[in-house]
Amino acid sequence: MVEGPGATRNGRKLQVAVGKTVTVSYDEPTNEKSTPLPLDVAHTLAGQLLEASFTVGKELFLIFKESNDGAESESALRLHFGMNGSLNVRRAGNTSFGSPAWKQNQTPSLRLCFVGHQSSHLTILEAWDTTVTFPVSVDTARNKLLKLSSKDACSALFNAQEVFASLREEGQSLSISDALLHQEIFPGVGNIIKIESLHRAQIDPRRKVSSLSDVELRRIVRHARKFSMDWLNTGRAGTKLVYNQTVCGTCQGMTVKMQKIGGGSDDSAPGKRNGLMSRVTFWCTSCQPMTIEDGVSNQSTLNFPTYTADKENIPHFSSTQGVLSSNPKSAAGHMAGTFVAQCPQHGQKSIKLCRARNSTKQNTLRIFFTCKYRGCQYFSWADTQFPSCKCGLKTVLRVSKTERSGGRWFLSCAQGDKRSANNNGCGHFEWARAEHLAPLGSLLSPLL
């Protein structure tokens, strides 16, 4: 998910086009597929001036002004970058033809071309994998900016006291996980910022806002703001101490819990509530303790043994639990002997583990080893030790996200369970054992 820092950086790129006019009289070579671009938007906006652009949380708004016979009117366009959206603003010219290399052969969600009044240079805006909404209310966009700027995690007008008050008033009945992701309470905060700021503040993500002291709540706001601004200023998310980890980056313990949290309350069904959805959440059960008095049992964390890692001891997977074991010395030799993937050209350190998502039906969701160096052709299936299901296909490795077994790996039919809607699989299921997981070594991560 593109969070507040990414959306804000995209908004900054767009500032070079402010004050310029949309034009459709351009033609440059492209490498995109023949799928039509949303030209209706470009033609509708042709001749209009980009008067302003601003970011609110994860949303980017473009405000256009049109003059007809002395009468002026405004319209607004909204961009939301979703999980993988991106935006590029460039000058058209001999050295800037087409899309960036990483977006070649993809059709943009939006392309607009701008020309300045005193320059013949064309500025081209392109967005990919992005939700484009047009038209949207100009008043709504501007009111949102006025109302939420002081609470936006990446805004220069950020006011920590207003976020604190909003959490206390509007988020009091929510879990802290839901409250932080509520874009009317703390715009710009996404799942990574939520997870890492709660870890740094030493707060269990399952706690209710009402159970938090003022000191704890202010500490969360402070860490969320700092993580967001560091990300904004560097262009990279800070060190992930628990997000997508199995070893806590703070205490070095095998105490990282993984579970879908949020989207519900005591008086509503889990899943989605008030626009909030349950999200995969990571936290350290040692650094972020939850007691019975806090209202959530710790029973679900009992399968996560404490273990202090060091550079010489490699964690391994327990054959009984399917989670990382606390017997590092015996594991080091075991894994060193079974992890055999190695790129012939770049060695073992260049290996990464990936999942086949856009593949043939028989290979969908299978995992494989490849080389992280661009252009290297190394490839090897990483699931040769997995059994096949009754469908005759390799079982796929997944991780549980439930309260009771979150973080535990299992093998299942790639096509699911034939008893479920839209699935034609055999329903194969078994907990992963050491012989399944050890060959994957430390490359295995929860969000693979």
Coordinates of C-alpha atoms in Angstrom, one line a residue:
M1 CA 0.0 0.0 0.0
V2 CA 1.3 3.5 -0.9
E3 CA 1.1 5.3 2.4
G4 CA 1.2 9.0 3.2
P5 CA 4.9 9.6 2.5
G6 CA 4.6 8.1 -1.0
A7 CA 1.5 10.1 -1.8
T8 CA 3.1 13.3 -0.6
R9 CA 6.3 12.7 -2.6
N10 CA 4.1 12.1 -5.7
G11 CA 2.4 15.4 -5.0
R12 CA 5.7 17.2 -4.8
K13 CA 6.6 15.9 -8.2
L14 CA 3.5 17.4 -9.7
Q15 CA 4.2 20.9 -8.5
V16 CA 6.2 21.6 -11.7
A17 CA 3.0 21.3 -13.7
V18 CA 1.0 23.8 -11.6
G19 CA 0.3 26.9 -13.6
K20 CA 0.4 25.1 -16.9
T21 CA -2.4 24.2 -19.3
V22 CA -3.6 20.7 -20.3
T23 CA -3.1 20.0 -24.0
V24 CA -3.9 17.0 -26.2
S25 CA -1.8 18.2 -29.2
Y26 CA 1.2 15.9 -28.6
D27 CA 2.4 12.7 -30.0
E28 CA 5.5 10.8 -28.8
P29 CA 6.6 7.2 -29.2
T30 CA 5.4 4.8 -26.5
N31 CA 5.9 1.2 -25.6
E32 CA 2.5 0.7 -24.0
K33 CA 0.1 -2.0 -25.1
S34 CA -2.7 -0.9 -27.4
T35 CA -5.2 -0.7 -24.5
P36 CA -6.8 2.8 -24.8
L37 CA -5.7 5.4 -22.3
P38 CA -8.4 7.3 -20.4
L39 CA -8.4 10.0 -23.1
D40 CA -11.8 11.2 -22.2
V41 CA -10.3 12.8 -19.1
A42 CA -7.5 14.5 -21.1
H43 CA -10.0 15.8 -23.7
T44 CA -12.4 17.0 -21.0
L45 CA -9.5 18.9 -19.3
A46 CA -8.0 20.2 -22.5
G47 CA -7.3 23.9 -22.3
Q48 CA -7.8 24.0 -18.6
L49 CA -5.2 25.4 -16.2
L50 CA -3.8 23.3 -13.4
E51 CA -4.5 25.8 -10.7
A52 CA -3.3 23.8 -7.7
S53 CA -2.4 20.3 -6.5
F54 CA -2.2 19.0 -2.9
T55 CA -2.0 15.8 -0.9
V56 CA -4.3 14.9 2.0
G57 CA -3.2 11.7 3.6
K58 CA -3.1 9.1 0.9
E59 CA -5.1 11.1 -1.7
L60 CA -3.7 13.5 -4.3
F61 CA -6.0 16.2 -5.7
L62 CA -5.6 18.3 -8.9
I63 CA -7.6 21.5 -9.2
F64 CA -8.3 22.8 -12.7
K65 CA -9.6 26.2 -13.8
E66 CA -11.4 26.9 -17.0
S67 CA -12.4 30.3 -18.5
N68 CA -15.2 30.7 -20.9
D69 CA -16.2 34.2 -22.1
G70 CA -15.0 35.7 -18.9
A71 CA -16.7 33.1 -16.7
E72 CA -14.5 30.9 -14.6
S73 CA -15.3 27.4 -13.4
E74 CA -13.3 24.8 -11.5
S75 CA -13.1 21.0 -11.5
A76 CA -11.1 18.5 -9.5
L77 CA -9.5 15.1 -10.1
R78 CA -8.5 12.6 -7.4
L79 CA -5.7 10.1 -7.4
H80 CA -5.4 7.2 -5.0
F81 CA -2.4 5.0 -5.4
G82 CA -3.7 1.8 -3.7
M83 CA -1.2 -1.0 -3.2
N84 CA 1.3 -0.4 -6.0
G85 CA 0.4 2.9 -7.6
S86 CA 3.1 5.3 -8.9
L87 CA 3.4 8.6 -10.6
N88 CA 6.0 10.1 -12.9
V89 CA 6.3 13.7 -14.1
R90 CA 8.8 14.3 -16.8
R91 CA 9.6 16.6 -19.7
A92 CA 8.9 15.3 -23.2
G93 CA 11.9 15.2 -25.4
N94 CA 14.4 13.0 -27.2
T95 CA 15.8 11.6 -24.0
S96 CA 12.5 11.0 -22.2
F97 CA 10.4 9.0 -24.7
G98 CA 7.9 6.6 -23.3
S99 CA 7.5 5.2 -19.8
P100 CA 10.2 4.6 -17.2
A101 CA 11.9 1.2 -17.6
W102 CA 10.0 -0.4 -14.8
K103 CA 6.6 0.5 -16.3
Q104 CA 7.3 -0.4 -19.9
N105 CA 4.6 -2.4 -21.6
Q106 CA 2.0 -1.2 -19.1
T107 CA -0.8 1.1 -19.9
P108 CA -1.0 4.1 -17.5
S109 CA -4.1 4.8 -15.5
L110 CA -3.8 8.4 -16.4
R111 CA -1.7 10.5 -18.8
L112 CA -1.9 14.3 -19.0
C113 CA 0.3 16.7 -20.9
F114 CA 0.8 20.3 -19.8
V115 CA 2.3 23.2 -21.7
G116 CA 3.5 26.5 -20.2
H117 CA 2.4 29.9 -21.5
Q118 CA 5.9 31.1 -22.0
S119 CA 7.6 27.8 -23.0
S120 CA 7.1 25.2 -25.7
H121 CA 8.3 22.4 -23.4
L122 CA 5.7 19.8 -22.6
T123 CA 5.4 18.3 -19.1
I124 CA 3.9 14.9 -19.0
L125 CA 2.2 13.3 -16.0
E126 CA 1.7 9.5 -16.0
A127 CA 0.2 7.4 -13.2
W128 CA 0.1 3.6 -13.1
D129 CA -1.9 1.2 -11.0
T130 CA -3.8 4.2 -9.7
T131 CA -7.5 4.9 -9.1
V132 CA -8.5 8.0 -11.0
T133 CA -11.7 9.7 -10.0
F134 CA -13.1 12.6 -12.1
P135 CA -14.8 14.8 -11.5
V136 CA -14.9 15.2 -7.7
S137 CA -16.2 18.2 -5.8
V138 CA -13.7 21.0 -5.6
D139 CA -15.3 22.2 -2.3
T140 CA -15.0 18.7 -0.8
A141 CA -11.3 18.5 -1.8
R142 CA -10.5 21.9 -0.4
N143 CA -12.5 21.4 2.8
K144 CA -10.7 18.1 3.3
L145 CA -7.4 19.9 3.0
L146 CA -8.5 22.6 5.5
K147 CA -9.9 20.1 8.0
L148 CA -7.2 17.4 7.9
S149 CA -3.9 19.2 7.2
S150 CA -3.1 19.6 10.9
K151 CA -3.6 15.9 11.4
D152 CA -1.8 14.7 8.3
A153 CA 1.2 12.6 9.3
C154 CA 3.4 14.2 6.5
S155 CA 2.0 17.8 6.6
A156 CA 4.1 20.8 7.5
L157 CA 1.1 22.0 9.5
F158 CA 1.0 18.9 11.6
N159 CA -0.3 19.4 15.1
A160 CA 0.3 16.4 17.5
Q161 CA -2.3 17.7 20.0
E162 CA -5.0 17.7 17.4
V163 CA -4.3 14.1 16.5
F164 CA -4.2 13.2 20.2
A165 CA -7.6 14.9 20.7
S166 CA -9.0 13.2 17.6
L167 CA -7.9 9.7 18.8
R168 CA -9.5 10.4 22.2
E169 CA -12.8 11.6 20.8
E170 CA -13.4 9.9 17.5
G171 CA -11.3 6.8 18.2
Q172 CA -12.1 6.1 21.8
S173 CA -14.2 3.0 21.1
L174 CA -11.9 1.6 18.4
S175 CA -8.8 -0.6 18.7
I176 CA -5.6 1.4 18.4
S177 CA -5.0 -0.5 15.1
D178 CA -8.3 0.7 13.6
A179 CA -7.9 4.3 15.0
L180 CA -4.5 4.8 13.5
L181 CA -5.6 3.7 10.0
H182 CA -8.8 5.9 10.2
Q183 CA -8.0 8.6 7.6
E184 CA -10.3 11.1 9.3
I185 CA -8.3 10.7 12.5
F186 CA -4.7 10.3 11.4
P187 CA -4.5 10.8 7.6
G188 CA -1.5 9.3 5.9
V189 CA -0.9 6.5 8.3
G190 CA -0.8 3.1 6.6
N191 CA -0.3 -0.4 7.8
I192 CA 3.6 -0.2 7.9
I193 CA 3.6 3.1 9.8
K194 CA 0.9 1.7 12.2
I195 CA 2.9 -1.5 12.9
E196 CA 6.3 0.1 13.3
S197 CA 5.1 3.1 15.4
L198 CA 3.1 0.8 17.8
H199 CA 6.2 -1.4 18.2
R200 CA 8.5 1.6 18.9
A201 CA 5.8 2.9 21.4
Q202 CA 5.7 -0.6 23.0
I203 CA 1.9 -0.9 22.6
D204 CA 0.1 -4.1 21.7
P205 CA -2.0 -3.5 18.5
R206 CA -5.1 -5.2 20.0
R207 CA -5.6 -2.7 22.7
K208 CA -8.5 -0.3 22.7
V209 CA -7.8 3.4 22.6
S210 CA -9.8 3.7 25.8
S211 CA -7.3 1.4 27.6
L212 CA -4.4 3.7 26.7
S213 CA -3.0 6.3 29.1
D214 CA -2.4 9.8 27.8
V215 CA 1.3 9.2 28.0
E216 CA 1.0 6.0 25.8
L217 CA -1.2 7.7 23.3
R218 CA 1.1 10.7 22.9
R219 CA 4.0 8.3 22.5
I220 CA 2.3 6.5 19.6
V221 CA 1.5 9.8 17.9
R222 CA 5.1 10.9 18.2
H223 CA 6.5 7.7 16.8
A224 CA 4.0 7.7 13.9
R225 CA 5.0 11.2 13.0
K226 CA 8.7 10.5 13.1
F227 CA 8.5 7.3 11.1
S228 CA 6.4 9.1 8.5
M229 CA 8.7 12.1 8.2
D230 CA 11.8 9.9 8.0
W231 CA 10.2 8.0 5.2
L232 CA 9.1 11.2 3.4
N233 CA 12.5 12.8 3.6
T234 CA 14.6 9.8 2.6
G235 CA 12.1 8.1 0.1
R236 CA 12.5 4.8 1.9
A237 CA 10.6 3.3 4.8
G238 CA 12.7 3.1 8.0
T239 CA 14.1 -0.1 9.5
K240 CA 11.3 -2.6 9.9
L241 CA 11.7 -4.0 13.3
V242 CA 8.7 -6.3 13.2
Y243 CA 6.9 -5.8 9.9
N244 CA 7.2 -8.9 7.8
Q245 CA 9.8 -10.3 10.3
T246 CA 10.1 -13.4 12.3
V247 CA 12.8 -12.2 14.7
C248 CA 12.1 -8.9 16.6
G249 CA 14.6 -6.3 15.6
T250 CA 14.5 -4.8 19.1
C251 CA 14.9 -7.7 21.5
Q252 CA 16.2 -10.2 18.9
G253 CA 13.6 -12.7 20.2
M254 CA 11.6 -15.2 18.2
T255 CA 8.5 -13.4 19.6
V256 CA 6.9 -11.8 16.5
K257 CA 3.2 -12.5 16.2
M258 CA 1.3 -12.2 13.0
Q259 CA -2.5 -11.9 12.8
K260 CA -5.3 -10.1 10.9
I261 CA -6.5 -7.3 13.2
G262 CA -9.1 -4.6 13.0
G263 CA -12.2 -3.9 10.9
G264 CA -14.6 -4.9 13.7
S265 CA -15.7 -4.3 17.3
D266 CA -17.4 -6.1 20.1
D267 CA -20.8 -5.2 18.6
S268 CA -20.1 -5.8 14.9
A269 CA -18.9 -8.6 12.8
P270 CA -15.2 -8.8 12.0
G271 CA -14.1 -7.8 8.5
K272 CA -15.1 -4.3 7.7
R273 CA -16.6 -1.5 9.8
N274 CA -16.9 2.2 9.1
G275 CA -14.7 1.8 6.0
L276 CA -12.0 0.0 8.1
M277 CA -10.7 -3.4 7.1
S278 CA -8.8 -6.0 9.0
R279 CA -5.1 -5.9 8.1
V280 CA -2.2 -8.3 8.6
T281 CA -0.4 -7.0 11.7
F282 CA 2.9 -7.9 13.2
W283 CA 4.0 -7.2 16.8
C284 CA 6.5 -8.5 19.4
T285 CA 4.8 -10.3 22.3
S286 CA 7.8 -9.5 24.4
C287 CA 8.3 -5.8 23.6
Q288 CA 4.6 -5.1 23.3
P289 CA 3.0 -7.1 26.1
M290 CA -0.7 -7.6 26.5
T291 CA -2.1 -8.6 29.8
I292 CA -5.5 -10.2 30.7
E293 CA -6.5 -6.8 32.3
D294 CA -6.1 -5.2 28.9
G295 CA -9.0 -7.3 27.6
V296 CA -7.2 -9.7 25.3
S297 CA -5.9 -13.1 26.3
N298 CA -2.3 -14.0 25.7
Q299 CA -3.2 -17.6 25.0
S300 CA -2.6 -17.2 21.3
T301 CA 1.0 -16.3 21.8
L302 CA 2.1 -19.4 23.8
N303 CA 3.4 -21.1 20.6
F304 CA 6.0 -18.5 20.2
P305 CA 9.1 -19.4 22.2
T306 CA 11.6 -16.9 23.4
Y307 CA 15.0 -17.0 21.6
T308 CA 17.9 -14.6 21.4
A309 CA 19.5 -14.7 18.0
D310 CA 23.1 -14.0 17.2
K311 CA 25.1 -13.9 14.0
E312 CA 26.4 -17.5 14.4
N313 CA 23.1 -19.2 15.1
I314 CA 20.6 -19.6 12.4
P315 CA 17.0 -20.1 13.5
H316 CA 15.1 -23.1 12.1
F317 CA 11.5 -24.3 12.0
S318 CA 10.2 -26.7 14.6
S319 CA 8.8 -29.9 13.2
T320 CA 6.0 -29.9 15.7
Q321 CA 4.9 -26.3 15.6
G322 CA 5.7 -25.1 12.1
V323 CA 7.2 -21.9 13.7
L324 CA 10.7 -20.8 14.3
S325 CA 12.3 -22.9 17.0
S326 CA 14.4 -21.9 20.0
N327 CA 17.1 -24.5 19.5
P328 CA 19.6 -22.4 17.4
K329 CA 22.7 -24.5 17.7
S330 CA 21.3 -27.7 16.4
A331 CA 19.5 -25.7 13.7
A332 CA 22.5 -24.0 12.3
G333 CA 24.1 -27.2 11.1
H334 CA 20.8 -28.7 9.9
M335 CA 20.0 -25.7 7.7
A336 CA 23.5 -25.2 6.4
G337 CA 23.4 -28.7 5.0
T338 CA 19.9 -28.4 3.4
F339 CA 19.8 -24.9 2.0
V340 CA 21.4 -25.5 -1.4
A341 CA 20.1 -22.8 -3.7
Q342 CA 23.0 -20.9 -5.3
C343 CA 23.2 -18.7 -8.3
P344 CA 26.1 -20.0 -10.5
Q345 CA 27.1 -16.5 -11.4
H346 CA 26.5 -14.4 -8.2
G347 CA 26.6 -17.0 -5.4
Q348 CA 24.3 -17.8 -2.6
K349 CA 24.0 -14.3 -1.1
S350 CA 22.3 -13.1 -4.2
I351 CA 19.4 -15.6 -3.9
K352 CA 15.9 -14.4 -3.1
L353 CA 12.6 -16.3 -2.7
C354 CA 9.6 -15.3 -4.8
R355 CA 6.1 -16.6 -5.5
A356 CA 4.6 -17.2 -8.9
R357 CA 1.5 -15.0 -9.2
N358 CA 1.1 -14.5 -12.9
S359 CA 1.8 -18.0 -14.1
T360 CA 0.1 -21.0 -15.6
K361 CA -2.6 -22.7 -13.7
Q362 CA -0.5 -25.6 -12.6
N363 CA 2.3 -23.3 -11.2
T364 CA 0.1 -20.5 -9.6
L365 CA 1.3 -19.6 -6.1
R366 CA 4.3 -21.9 -6.2
I367 CA 7.6 -20.5 -4.7
F368 CA 10.9 -20.4 -6.5
F369 CA 14.5 -19.2 -6.1
T370 CA 15.9 -16.5 -8.3
C371 CA 18.8 -14.0 -8.4
K372 CA 18.3 -10.5 -7.2
Y373 CA 20.6 -9.1 -9.8
R374 CA 18.7 -7.6 -12.8
G375 CA 19.3 -9.5 -16.0
C376 CA 20.4 -12.7 -14.3
Q377 CA 18.4 -15.7 -15.6
Y378 CA 18.9 -18.0 -12.6
F379 CA 15.7 -19.9 -11.6
S380 CA 14.9 -23.0 -9.5
W381 CA 11.7 -24.2 -7.9
A382 CA 11.9 -24.0 -4.1
D383 CA 9.1 -26.5 -3.4
T384 CA 10.5 -29.8 -4.6
Q385 CA 10.3 -31.1 -1.0
F386 CA 6.5 -30.3 -0.9
P387 CA 4.0 -33.1 -1.4
S388 CA 1.5 -33.0 -4.3
C389 CA -2.2 -32.9 -3.5
K390 CA -5.0 -35.1 -5.0
C391 CA -5.3 -32.7 -7.9
G392 CA -1.8 -33.8 -9.0
L393 CA -0.4 -30.3 -8.4
K394 CA 2.3 -29.2 -6.0
T395 CA 0.9 -28.0 -2.7
V396 CA 1.5 -24.3 -2.0
L397 CA 3.0 -22.8 1.2
R398 CA 0.9 -20.3 3.1
V399 CA 0.9 -18.8 6.5
S400 CA -1.9 -18.6 9.0
K401 CA -3.2 -15.2 10.0
T402 CA -5.7 -16.2 12.6
E403 CA -5.6 -15.4 16.3
R404 CA -5.0 -19.0 17.3
S405 CA -2.3 -20.0 14.9
G406 CA -1.1 -16.7 13.3
G407 CA 2.4 -17.1 11.9
R408 CA 2.3 -20.9 11.5
W409 CA 3.0 -22.2 8.0
F410 CA 0.9 -24.8 6.2
L411 CA 0.6 -26.6 2.9
S412 CA -2.6 -26.6 0.9
C413 CA -4.1 -27.2 -2.5
A414 CA -3.4 -24.3 -4.8
Q415 CA -7.0 -24.4 -6.1
G416 CA -8.6 -24.3 -2.6
D417 CA -11.4 -26.4 -1.3
K418 CA -14.0 -27.7 -3.7
R419 CA -16.6 -27.2 -1.0
S420 CA -16.0 -23.4 -1.1
A421 CA -17.5 -21.1 -3.6
N422 CA -15.5 -20.5 -6.8
N423 CA -12.9 -23.1 -5.8
N424 CA -12.3 -26.5 -7.5
G425 CA -9.5 -27.8 -5.4
C426 CA -9.3 -31.0 -3.3
G427 CA -9.0 -29.2 0.0
H428 CA -5.6 -30.6 0.9
F429 CA -4.2 -29.2 4.2
E430 CA -1.3 -30.1 6.5
W431 CA 0.9 -28.1 8.8
A432 CA 4.4 -27.6 7.4
R433 CA 7.2 -29.5 9.0
A434 CA 11.0 -29.0 9.3
E435 CA 11.7 -31.0 6.1
H436 CA 9.5 -28.6 4.2
L437 CA 10.8 -25.3 5.6
A438 CA 14.4 -25.8 6.4
P439 CA 15.6 -25.7 2.8
L440 CA 14.2 -22.2 2.5
G441 CA 16.4 -20.9 5.2
S442 CA 16.1 -17.3 6.3
L443 CA 14.7 -16.3 2.9
L444 CA 11.2 -17.3 4.1
S445 CA 9.2 -14.2 5.2
P446 CA 5.6 -14.0 6.3
L447 CA 4.4 -11.8 3.4
L448 CA 6.0 -13.9 0.7

